[in-house]
Coordinates of C-alpha atoms in Angstrom, one line a residue:
M162 CA -52.4 36.0 -57.0
K163 CA -52.6 39.5 -55.6
I164 CA -49.3 41.0 -54.4
V165 CA -49.4 44.2 -52.4
S166 CA -46.8 46.2 -50.6
V167 CA -47.3 48.2 -47.5
I168 CA -45.1 51.0 -46.1
L169 CA -45.7 51.7 -42.4
A170 CA -45.2 55.4 -41.8
R171 CA -46.3 56.9 -38.5
G172 CA -46.2 60.6 -38.0
G173 CA -45.0 60.8 -34.4
S174 CA -41.2 60.3 -34.8
K175 CA -39.5 61.9 -31.9
G176 CA -35.8 61.5 -33.0
I177 CA -36.3 63.3 -36.3
P178 CA -39.8 64.9 -36.6
N179 CA -41.5 64.2 -39.9
K180 CA -38.6 62.1 -41.1
N181 CA -40.7 60.1 -43.5
I182 CA -41.6 63.1 -45.6
M183 CA -38.3 65.1 -45.2
L184 CA -36.7 65.9 -48.5
L185 CA -33.8 63.8 -49.7
K186 CA -32.5 65.0 -53.0
D187 CA -35.7 67.0 -53.7
K188 CA -38.0 64.1 -53.0
P189 CA -39.8 63.1 -49.8
L190 CA -38.0 60.2 -48.1
I191 CA -41.1 57.9 -48.4
N192 CA -41.3 58.6 -52.1
Y193 CA -38.3 56.3 -52.8
S194 CA -40.1 53.3 -51.2
I195 CA -43.3 54.1 -53.0
D196 CA -41.5 54.5 -56.4
A197 CA -39.7 51.2 -55.9
S198 CA -43.0 49.4 -55.2
L199 CA -44.8 51.0 -58.0
S200 CA -42.1 49.9 -60.4
S201 CA -42.0 46.4 -59.1
K202 CA -44.2 43.3 -59.8
T203 CA -46.5 44.3 -56.9
H204 CA -50.1 45.0 -57.9
E205 CA -50.9 47.6 -55.3
T206 CA -48.8 50.0 -53.2
W207 CA -50.1 51.1 -49.8
V208 CA -49.0 53.4 -47.0
S209 CA -50.4 52.8 -43.5
T210 CA -50.3 56.0 -41.5
D211 CA -51.8 58.1 -38.8
S212 CA -50.6 61.4 -40.2
Q213 CA -52.5 63.6 -42.6
A214 CA -49.2 65.1 -43.9
I215 CA -47.8 61.7 -44.8
K216 CA -51.1 60.7 -46.3
N217 CA -51.1 63.7 -48.6
V218 CA -47.5 63.0 -49.7
A219 CA -48.3 59.3 -50.3
L220 CA -51.3 60.0 -52.4
K221 CA -49.4 62.5 -54.4
C222 CA -46.7 59.9 -55.0
G223 CA -49.3 57.4 -56.3
A224 CA -49.8 55.1 -53.3
N225 CA -53.1 54.0 -51.7
V226 CA -53.5 55.0 -48.1
L227 CA -54.9 53.1 -45.1
D228 CA -55.6 55.4 -42.1
R229 CA -54.1 53.8 -39.1
P230 CA -55.7 54.4 -35.6
Q231 CA -53.6 56.4 -33.1
K232 CA -53.4 53.4 -30.8
L233 CA -51.4 51.6 -33.4
A234 CA -49.0 54.5 -34.0
S235 CA -47.5 55.3 -30.6
D236 CA -43.9 54.9 -29.5
I237 CA -44.8 51.4 -28.1
S238 CA -46.9 50.2 -31.0
S239 CA -45.4 47.3 -32.9
S240 CA -45.0 46.9 -36.6
E241 CA -46.7 43.5 -36.2
D242 CA -49.9 45.1 -34.8
A243 CA -50.0 47.6 -37.7
L244 CA -49.5 44.9 -40.2
L245 CA -52.3 42.9 -38.6
H246 CA -54.5 46.0 -38.9
F247 CA -53.6 46.3 -42.5
S248 CA -54.4 42.6 -43.2
E249 CA -57.8 43.1 -41.8
H250 CA -58.6 45.9 -44.2
V251 CA -56.8 45.1 -47.5
D252 CA -57.1 41.8 -49.4
F253 CA -53.9 40.2 -50.6
D254 CA -52.2 36.8 -51.2
I255 CA -48.6 38.0 -50.8
L256 CA -47.5 41.0 -48.7
V257 CA -44.3 42.9 -49.2
F258 CA -43.3 45.0 -46.2
L259 CA -41.2 48.1 -47.1
Q260 CA -39.6 50.6 -44.8
P261 CA -40.1 54.3 -45.5
T262 CA -36.5 54.9 -44.2
S263 CA -34.9 52.6 -46.7
P264 CA -34.5 54.7 -49.9
M265 CA -31.9 52.3 -51.4
V266 CA -34.3 49.5 -51.9
L267 CA -35.0 49.2 -55.6
S268 CA -37.8 47.6 -57.6
Q269 CA -35.3 44.9 -58.6
D270 CA -34.8 44.1 -55.0
I271 CA -38.5 43.7 -54.4
N272 CA -38.8 41.5 -57.5
A273 CA -35.9 39.3 -56.5
G274 CA -37.5 38.8 -53.1
L275 CA -40.8 37.8 -54.7

C-alpha cells in the first residue's frame, strides 16, 4: 500500500505574498510540513505548486514536486480541483493532505491519522 502526502502551495497569495516560503525561525514555512511528512510513515512527500520559487525550496527540503497549471492556482481555484489534478499524475493508495501554513503538525500527528 503506497501512502503519499501532498502539500498544496500556490505562489499567488495576496494577503501575505510568498507566505509559504517566508522564514519562520530560520526555515521556510513549508519546510515544517515537508519535514513532518518525511519523518512520518508516508512513502513519498509531494508539493503541488505553480511557483518556481516554492518548487526550488520544496526540492531543496527533500520533497517531490508536481507543477500545477495556473488555472488551478488562482484565487478562485479550489483545493479539491488541485487534489484531483494531483491524483491524475501521482499513483497512491492513501493520500495525506497537509497544509503549508500548519507548521505545528508533527510526524506523530500524521502517523496517528494514518
